Short mmCIF file of C-alpha atoms and ligand atoms in Angstrom, two decimals:
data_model
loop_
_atom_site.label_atom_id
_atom_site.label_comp_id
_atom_site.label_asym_id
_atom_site.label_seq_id
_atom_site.Cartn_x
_atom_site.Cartn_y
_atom_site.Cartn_z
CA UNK A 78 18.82 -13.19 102.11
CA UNK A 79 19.44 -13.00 98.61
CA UNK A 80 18.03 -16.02 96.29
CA UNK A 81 19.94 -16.35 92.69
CA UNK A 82 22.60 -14.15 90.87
CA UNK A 83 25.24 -15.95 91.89
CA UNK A 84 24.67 -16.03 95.90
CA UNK A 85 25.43 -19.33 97.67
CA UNK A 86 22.43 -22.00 97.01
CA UNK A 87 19.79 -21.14 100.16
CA UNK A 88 18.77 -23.92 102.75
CA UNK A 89 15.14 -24.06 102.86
CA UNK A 90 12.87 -26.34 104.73
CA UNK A 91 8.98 -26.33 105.92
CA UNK A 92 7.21 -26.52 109.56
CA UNK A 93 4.87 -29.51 109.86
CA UNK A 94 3.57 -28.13 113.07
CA UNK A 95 -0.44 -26.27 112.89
CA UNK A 96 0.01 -23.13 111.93
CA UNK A 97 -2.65 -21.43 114.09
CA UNK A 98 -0.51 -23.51 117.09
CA UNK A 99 2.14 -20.61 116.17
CA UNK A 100 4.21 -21.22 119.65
CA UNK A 101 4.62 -24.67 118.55
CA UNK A 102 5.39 -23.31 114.96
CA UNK A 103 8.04 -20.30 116.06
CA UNK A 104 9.37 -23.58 118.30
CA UNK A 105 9.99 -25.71 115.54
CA UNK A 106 11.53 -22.38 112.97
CA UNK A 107 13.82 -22.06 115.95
CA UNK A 108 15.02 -25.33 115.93
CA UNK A 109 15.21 -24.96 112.25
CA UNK A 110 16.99 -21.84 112.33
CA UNK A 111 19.62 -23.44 114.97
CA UNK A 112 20.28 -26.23 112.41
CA UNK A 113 21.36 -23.46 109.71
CA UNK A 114 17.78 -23.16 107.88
CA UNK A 115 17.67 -20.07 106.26
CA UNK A 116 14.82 -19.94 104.96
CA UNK A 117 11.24 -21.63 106.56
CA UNK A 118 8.56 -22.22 104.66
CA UNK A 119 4.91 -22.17 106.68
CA UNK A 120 1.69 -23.22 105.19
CA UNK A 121 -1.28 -21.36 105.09
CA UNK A 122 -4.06 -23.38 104.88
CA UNK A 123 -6.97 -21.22 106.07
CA UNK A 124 -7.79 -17.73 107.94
CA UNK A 125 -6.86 -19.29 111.40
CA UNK A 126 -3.73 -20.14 110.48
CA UNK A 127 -3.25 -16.73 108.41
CA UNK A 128 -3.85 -14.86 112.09
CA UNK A 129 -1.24 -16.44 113.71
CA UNK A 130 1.81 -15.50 111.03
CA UNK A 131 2.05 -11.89 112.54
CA UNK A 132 2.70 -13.26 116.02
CA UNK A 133 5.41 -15.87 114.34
CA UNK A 134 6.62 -12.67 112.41
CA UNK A 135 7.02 -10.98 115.67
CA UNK A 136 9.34 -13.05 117.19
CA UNK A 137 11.49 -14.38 114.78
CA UNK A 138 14.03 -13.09 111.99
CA UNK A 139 13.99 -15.77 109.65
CA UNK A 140 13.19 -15.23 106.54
CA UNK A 141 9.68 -16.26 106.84
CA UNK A 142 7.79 -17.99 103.19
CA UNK A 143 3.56 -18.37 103.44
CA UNK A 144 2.72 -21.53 101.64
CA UNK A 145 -0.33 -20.40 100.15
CA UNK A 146 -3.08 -22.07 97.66
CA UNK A 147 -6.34 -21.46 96.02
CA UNK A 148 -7.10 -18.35 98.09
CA UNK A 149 -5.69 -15.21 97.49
CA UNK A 150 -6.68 -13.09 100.42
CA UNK A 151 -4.87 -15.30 102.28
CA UNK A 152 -1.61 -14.18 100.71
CA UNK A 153 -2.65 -10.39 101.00
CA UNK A 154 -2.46 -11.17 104.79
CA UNK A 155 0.83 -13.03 104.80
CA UNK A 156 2.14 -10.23 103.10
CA UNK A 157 0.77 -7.40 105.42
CA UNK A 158 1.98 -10.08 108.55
CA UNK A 159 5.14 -9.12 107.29
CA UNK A 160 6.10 -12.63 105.88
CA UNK A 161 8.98 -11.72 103.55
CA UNK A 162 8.10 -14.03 100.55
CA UNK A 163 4.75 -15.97 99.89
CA UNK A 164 4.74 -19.09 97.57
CA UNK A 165 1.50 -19.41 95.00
CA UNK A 166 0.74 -21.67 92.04
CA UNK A 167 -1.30 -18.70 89.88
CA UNK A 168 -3.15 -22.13 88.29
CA UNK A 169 -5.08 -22.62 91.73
CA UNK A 170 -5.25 -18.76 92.48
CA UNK A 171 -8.19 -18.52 89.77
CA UNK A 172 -8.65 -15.05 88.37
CA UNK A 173 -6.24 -13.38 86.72
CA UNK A 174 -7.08 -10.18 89.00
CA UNK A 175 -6.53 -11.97 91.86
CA UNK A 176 -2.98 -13.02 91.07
CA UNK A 177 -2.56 -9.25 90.51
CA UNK A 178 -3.42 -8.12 93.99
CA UNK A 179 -0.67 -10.47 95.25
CA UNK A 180 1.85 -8.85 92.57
CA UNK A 181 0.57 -5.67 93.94
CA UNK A 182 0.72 -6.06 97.53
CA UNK A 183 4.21 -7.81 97.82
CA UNK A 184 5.55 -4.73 95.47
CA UNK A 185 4.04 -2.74 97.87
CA UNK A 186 5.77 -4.40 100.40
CA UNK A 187 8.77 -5.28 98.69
CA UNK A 188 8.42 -8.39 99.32
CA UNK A 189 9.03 -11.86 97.20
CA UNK A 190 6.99 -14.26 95.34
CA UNK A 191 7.50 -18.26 93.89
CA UNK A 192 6.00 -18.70 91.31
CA UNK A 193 5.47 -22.85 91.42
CA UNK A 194 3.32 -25.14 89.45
CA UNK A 195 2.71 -28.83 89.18
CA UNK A 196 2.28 -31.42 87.32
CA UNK A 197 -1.55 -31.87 88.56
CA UNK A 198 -2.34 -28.22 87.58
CA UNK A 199 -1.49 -27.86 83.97
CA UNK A 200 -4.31 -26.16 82.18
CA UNK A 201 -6.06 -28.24 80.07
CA UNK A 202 -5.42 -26.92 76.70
CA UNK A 203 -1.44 -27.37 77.07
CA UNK A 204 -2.39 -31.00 78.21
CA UNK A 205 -4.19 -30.96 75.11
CA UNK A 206 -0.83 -29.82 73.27
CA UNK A 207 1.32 -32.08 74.95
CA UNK A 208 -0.60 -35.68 75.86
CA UNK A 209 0.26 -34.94 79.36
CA UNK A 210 2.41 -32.71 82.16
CA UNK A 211 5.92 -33.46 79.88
CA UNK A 212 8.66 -31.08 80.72
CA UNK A 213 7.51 -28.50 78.29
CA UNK A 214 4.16 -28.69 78.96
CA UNK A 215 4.78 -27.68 82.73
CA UNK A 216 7.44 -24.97 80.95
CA UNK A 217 4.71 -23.57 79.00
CA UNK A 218 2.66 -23.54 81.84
CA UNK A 219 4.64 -21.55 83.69
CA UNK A 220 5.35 -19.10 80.95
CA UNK A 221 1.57 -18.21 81.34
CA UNK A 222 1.94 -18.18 84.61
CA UNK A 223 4.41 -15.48 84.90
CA UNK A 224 2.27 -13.10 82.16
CA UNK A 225 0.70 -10.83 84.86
CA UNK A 226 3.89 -10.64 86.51
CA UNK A 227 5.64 -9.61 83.32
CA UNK A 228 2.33 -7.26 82.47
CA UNK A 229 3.38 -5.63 86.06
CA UNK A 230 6.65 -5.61 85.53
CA UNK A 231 7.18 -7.62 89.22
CA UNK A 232 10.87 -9.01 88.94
CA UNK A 233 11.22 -10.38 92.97
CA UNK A 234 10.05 -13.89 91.48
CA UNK A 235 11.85 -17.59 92.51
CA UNK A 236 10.35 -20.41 89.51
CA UNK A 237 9.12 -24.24 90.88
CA UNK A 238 8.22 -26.95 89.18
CA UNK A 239 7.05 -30.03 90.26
CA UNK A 240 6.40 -33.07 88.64
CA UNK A 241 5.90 -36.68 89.60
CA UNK A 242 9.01 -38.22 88.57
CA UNK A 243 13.07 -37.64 88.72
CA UNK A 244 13.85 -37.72 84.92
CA UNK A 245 10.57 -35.00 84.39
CA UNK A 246 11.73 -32.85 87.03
CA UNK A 247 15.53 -32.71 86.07
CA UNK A 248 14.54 -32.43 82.31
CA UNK A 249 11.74 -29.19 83.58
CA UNK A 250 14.41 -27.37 85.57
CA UNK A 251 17.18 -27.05 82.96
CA UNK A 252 14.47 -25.95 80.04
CA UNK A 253 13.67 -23.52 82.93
CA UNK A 254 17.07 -22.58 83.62
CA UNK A 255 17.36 -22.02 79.90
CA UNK A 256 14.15 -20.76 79.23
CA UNK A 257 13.85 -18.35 82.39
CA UNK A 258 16.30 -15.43 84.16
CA UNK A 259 14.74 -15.88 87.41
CA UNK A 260 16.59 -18.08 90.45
CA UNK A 261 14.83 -21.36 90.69
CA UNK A 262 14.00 -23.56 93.57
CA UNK A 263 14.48 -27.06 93.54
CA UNK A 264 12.75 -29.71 95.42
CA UNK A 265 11.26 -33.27 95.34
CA UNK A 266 7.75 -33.28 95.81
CA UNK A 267 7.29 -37.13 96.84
CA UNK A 268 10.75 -37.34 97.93
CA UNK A 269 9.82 -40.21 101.04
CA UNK A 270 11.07 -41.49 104.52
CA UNK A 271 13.92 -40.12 105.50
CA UNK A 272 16.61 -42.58 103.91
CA UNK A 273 14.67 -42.93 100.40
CA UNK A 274 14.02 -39.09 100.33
CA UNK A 275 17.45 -38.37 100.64
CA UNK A 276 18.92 -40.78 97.96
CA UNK A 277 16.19 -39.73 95.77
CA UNK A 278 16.57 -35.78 96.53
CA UNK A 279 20.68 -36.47 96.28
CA UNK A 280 19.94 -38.13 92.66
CA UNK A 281 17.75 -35.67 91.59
CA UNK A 282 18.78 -31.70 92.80
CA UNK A 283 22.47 -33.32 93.00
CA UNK A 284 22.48 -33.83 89.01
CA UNK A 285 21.32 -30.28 89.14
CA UNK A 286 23.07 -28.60 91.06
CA UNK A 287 26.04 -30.13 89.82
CA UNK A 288 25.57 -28.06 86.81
CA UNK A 289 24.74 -25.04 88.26
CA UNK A 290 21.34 -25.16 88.22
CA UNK A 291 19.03 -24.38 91.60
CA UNK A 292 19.34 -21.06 93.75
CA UNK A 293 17.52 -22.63 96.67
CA UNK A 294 16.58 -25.68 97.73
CA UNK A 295 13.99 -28.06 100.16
CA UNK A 296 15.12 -31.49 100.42
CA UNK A 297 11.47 -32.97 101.40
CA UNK A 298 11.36 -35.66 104.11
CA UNK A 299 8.67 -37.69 106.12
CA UNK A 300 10.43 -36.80 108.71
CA UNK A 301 11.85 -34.08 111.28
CA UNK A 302 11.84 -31.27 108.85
CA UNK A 303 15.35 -30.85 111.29
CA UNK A 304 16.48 -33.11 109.32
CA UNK A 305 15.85 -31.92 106.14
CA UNK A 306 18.78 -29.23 106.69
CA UNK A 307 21.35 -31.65 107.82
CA UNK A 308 20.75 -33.37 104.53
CA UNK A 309 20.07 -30.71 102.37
CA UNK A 310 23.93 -29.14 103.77
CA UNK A 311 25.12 -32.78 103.33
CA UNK A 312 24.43 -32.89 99.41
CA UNK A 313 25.73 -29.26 98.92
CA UNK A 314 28.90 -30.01 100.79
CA UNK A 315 29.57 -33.62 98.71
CA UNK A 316 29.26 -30.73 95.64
CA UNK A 317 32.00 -28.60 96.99
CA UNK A 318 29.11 -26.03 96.70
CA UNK A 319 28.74 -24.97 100.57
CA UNK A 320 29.97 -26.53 103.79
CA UNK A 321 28.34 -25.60 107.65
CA UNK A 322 30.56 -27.00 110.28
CA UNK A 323 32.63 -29.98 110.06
CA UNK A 324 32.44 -32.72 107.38
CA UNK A 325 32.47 -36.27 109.25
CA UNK A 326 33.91 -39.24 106.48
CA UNK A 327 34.30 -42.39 107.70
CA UNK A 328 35.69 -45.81 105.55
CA UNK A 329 32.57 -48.41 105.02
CA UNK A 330 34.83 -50.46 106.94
CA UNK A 331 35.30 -53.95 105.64
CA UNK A 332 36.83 -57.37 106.31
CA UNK A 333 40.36 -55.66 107.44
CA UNK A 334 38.57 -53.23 110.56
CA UNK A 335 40.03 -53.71 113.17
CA UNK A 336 38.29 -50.76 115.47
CA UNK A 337 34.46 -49.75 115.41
CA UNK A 338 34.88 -47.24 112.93
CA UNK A 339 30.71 -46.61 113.34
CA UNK A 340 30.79 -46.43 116.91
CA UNK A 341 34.11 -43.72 116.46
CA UNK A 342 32.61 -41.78 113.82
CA UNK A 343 29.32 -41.39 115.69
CA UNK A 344 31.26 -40.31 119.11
CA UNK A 345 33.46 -38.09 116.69
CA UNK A 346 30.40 -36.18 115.37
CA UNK A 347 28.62 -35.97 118.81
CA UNK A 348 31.30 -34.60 120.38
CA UNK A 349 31.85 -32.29 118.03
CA UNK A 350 28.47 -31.24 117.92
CA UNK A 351 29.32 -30.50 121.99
CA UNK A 352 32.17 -28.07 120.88
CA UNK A 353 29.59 -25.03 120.14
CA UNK A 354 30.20 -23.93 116.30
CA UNK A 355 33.00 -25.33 114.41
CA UNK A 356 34.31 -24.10 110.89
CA UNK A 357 33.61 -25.65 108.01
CA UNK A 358 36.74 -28.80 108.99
CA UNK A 359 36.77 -32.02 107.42
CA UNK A 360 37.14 -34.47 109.22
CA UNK A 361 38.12 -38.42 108.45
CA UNK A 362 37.68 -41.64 110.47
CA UNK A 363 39.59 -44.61 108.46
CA UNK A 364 39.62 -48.19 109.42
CA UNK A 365 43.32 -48.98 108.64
CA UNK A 366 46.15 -48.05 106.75
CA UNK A 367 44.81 -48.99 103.41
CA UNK A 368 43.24 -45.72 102.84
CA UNK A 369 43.73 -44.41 106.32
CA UNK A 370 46.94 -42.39 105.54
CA UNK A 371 45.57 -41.29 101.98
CA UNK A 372 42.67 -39.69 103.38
CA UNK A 373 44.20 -38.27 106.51
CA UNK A 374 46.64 -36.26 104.01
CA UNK A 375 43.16 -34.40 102.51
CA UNK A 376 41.24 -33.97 105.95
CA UNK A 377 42.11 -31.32 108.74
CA UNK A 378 41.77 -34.04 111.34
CA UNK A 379 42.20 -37.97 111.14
CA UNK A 380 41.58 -40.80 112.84
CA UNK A 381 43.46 -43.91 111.21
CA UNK A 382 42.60 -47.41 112.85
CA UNK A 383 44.79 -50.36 113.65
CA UNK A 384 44.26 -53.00 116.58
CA UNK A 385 42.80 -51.79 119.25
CA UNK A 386 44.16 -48.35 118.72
CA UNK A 387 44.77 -45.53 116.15
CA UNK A 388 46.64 -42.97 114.55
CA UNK A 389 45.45 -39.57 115.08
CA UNK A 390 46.48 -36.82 111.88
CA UNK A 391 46.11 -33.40 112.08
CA UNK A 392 46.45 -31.79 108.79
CA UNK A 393 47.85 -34.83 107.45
CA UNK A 394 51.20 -34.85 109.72
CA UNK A 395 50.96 -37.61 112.22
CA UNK A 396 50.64 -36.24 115.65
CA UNK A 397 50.20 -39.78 117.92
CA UNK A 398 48.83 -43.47 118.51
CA UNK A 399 46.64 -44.02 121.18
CA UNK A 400 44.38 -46.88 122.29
CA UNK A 401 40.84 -46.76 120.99
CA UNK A 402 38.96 -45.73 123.61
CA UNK A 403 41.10 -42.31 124.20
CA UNK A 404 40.86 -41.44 120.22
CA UNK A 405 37.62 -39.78 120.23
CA UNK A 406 38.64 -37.29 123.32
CA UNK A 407 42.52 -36.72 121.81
CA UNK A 408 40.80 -36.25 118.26
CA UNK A 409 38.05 -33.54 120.27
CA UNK A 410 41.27 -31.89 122.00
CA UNK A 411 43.38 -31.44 119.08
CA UNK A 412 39.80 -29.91 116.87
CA UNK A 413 39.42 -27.60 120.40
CA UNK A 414 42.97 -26.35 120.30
CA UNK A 415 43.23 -25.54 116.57
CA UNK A 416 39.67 -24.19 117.32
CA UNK A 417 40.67 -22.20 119.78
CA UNK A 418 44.05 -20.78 117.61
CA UNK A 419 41.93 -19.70 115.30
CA UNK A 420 39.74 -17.67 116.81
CA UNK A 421 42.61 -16.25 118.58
CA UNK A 422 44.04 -15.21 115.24
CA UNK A 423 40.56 -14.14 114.10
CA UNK A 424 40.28 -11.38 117.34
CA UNK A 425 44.18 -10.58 116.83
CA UNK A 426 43.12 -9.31 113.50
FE1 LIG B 531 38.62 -51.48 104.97
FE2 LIG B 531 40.74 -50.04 105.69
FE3 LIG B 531 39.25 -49.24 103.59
FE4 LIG B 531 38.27 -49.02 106.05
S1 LIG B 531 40.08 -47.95 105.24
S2 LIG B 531 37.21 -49.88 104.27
S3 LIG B 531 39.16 -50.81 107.05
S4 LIG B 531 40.47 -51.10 103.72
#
């Protein structure tokens, strides 16, 4: 897994399970991984939960992130668990030698760290500088954060910073991105329930992203952290910037529906989601002929509604009508078929 220098943005997210419970933990990376996580983030909160990361380590190949804070020794022992990265904010570490036998021990073990910091840790002297945790105070911050990196001449660094608001934290990560050579994650701190913390994640990393800003990313929900990756590959598909699997549209519908465009999208998506893995399609589900034609033209597969039936597209050539309750299984057997083409092609390669 490579984080920054030009490699696609990485999917993160973060177990909610107990750590020390690590078969319900390595149950929920699973699931995690099986959604397209690639990276999982585990917190550390004390020694119990530090023994269990070798047996998680053990049976997993995720890359594997400790979640670590004011104690440094437990770091040292994500590291020698074999966790491949461990995320510290040096402010709560304490000692400046003790942020040094992290640096040490994951160069040892050529391993990565994250350097994050907050809003609510900004020492009190830049406070002092700045009235409060502005953008460039949390900068500054983590300027003298990274000295005993630099001083060690440890490069395998990811930069956070999180702050309390949407405008702070898009204003801290481009004076990072400007400031700083290192990949940066992005995230939401108090991003919400599930809806909220995806509007306010979409506003807030999508304004990033969309200029090239963020190497990885955690879309943070109160929710399934499941569905954290469905979201977070959501927002970096509406950027163009990665797809996994199909792409379901569907029209908002409006006064002029005249089939349950909700109910077919839904059916279109689960069924899909039957099909084992599917390419990166896209795939459209229109209400009428309004836009119905328009967008078939731009998907791989359509579905365009009229009265109690619809026109199904494949790559924008009309292919047949059929009544409404046979369009979600003739849509499913013309995805299997060009499914199953390809990977013909694929093997005849
Ligand atoms: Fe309404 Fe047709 Fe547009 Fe759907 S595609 S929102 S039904 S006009």
């Amino acid at each position: 897994m490579t984080i920054g220098g030009g490699a696609p943005v990485a999917v993160q997210s973060m177990t909610n399970t107990r750590t020390d419970d690590w078969r319900a933990t390595l149950r929920q990376i699973r699931r995690l991984e099986r959604a397209g996580c690639e990276i999982v983030r585990v917190a550390v909160p004390d020694e119990n939960a530090a023994a269990a990361l070798s047996q998680i380590r053990r049976r997993t190949a995720v890359p594997l992130v400790a979640d670590i804070h004011f104690d440094y020794r437990l770091a040292l022992a994500a590291l020698a668990a074999g966790f491949d990265k461990v995320r510290i904010n040096p402010g709560n570490i304490g000692a400046d030698w003790k942020v040094k036998e992290i640096i040490r021990a994951a160069a040892d073990t050529g391993k990565a760290i994250r350097v994050g910091v907050n809003s609510g840790s900004v020492e009190k002297s830049v406070l002092r500088k700045h009235g409060r945790a502005t953008p460039e105070a949390l900068v500054e911050s983590l300027e003298r954060c990274l000295e005993p990196f630099e001083q060690l001449r440890f490069k395998a660094i990811v930069l956070s910073a999180k702050t309390t608001n949407g405008p702070d934290a898009i204003a801290t990560s481009r004076l990072i991105a400007r400031r700083f050579r290192y990949p940066q994650h992005l995230g939401l701190t108090e991003a919400g329930l599930e809806l909220d913390g995806a509007v306010r994640s979409a506003a807030v990393l999508g304004t990033l992203l969309a200029e090239g800003i963020g190497d990885t990313i955690r879309v943070s929900l109160a929710a399934d952290p499941v569905r954290e990756v469905a979201v977070a590959y959501e927002l970096l598909a509406a950027l163009g910037l990665r797809q996994r699997g199909p792409l379901v549209i569907a029209c908002p519908t409006c006064g002029r529906t005249q089939v349950d465009v909700v109910g077919l999208a839904k059916k279109v998506k689960a069924s899909m989601s039957s099909m084992g893995p599917i390419g990166p399609i896209r795939v459209a589900v229109m209400g009428c002929v309004v836009n119905g034609p328009g967008e078939a033209r731009e998907a791989d597969f359509a579905i365009c509604g009229g009265k109690g039936r619809g026109a199904i597209y494949v790559k924008g050539r009309h292919v047949r009508t059929v009544p409404e309750d046979r369009l979600v299984d003739e849509l499913a057997r013309e995805i299997a078929s060009s499914q199953k083409a390809r990977a013909k092609v694929h093997k005849t390669k």
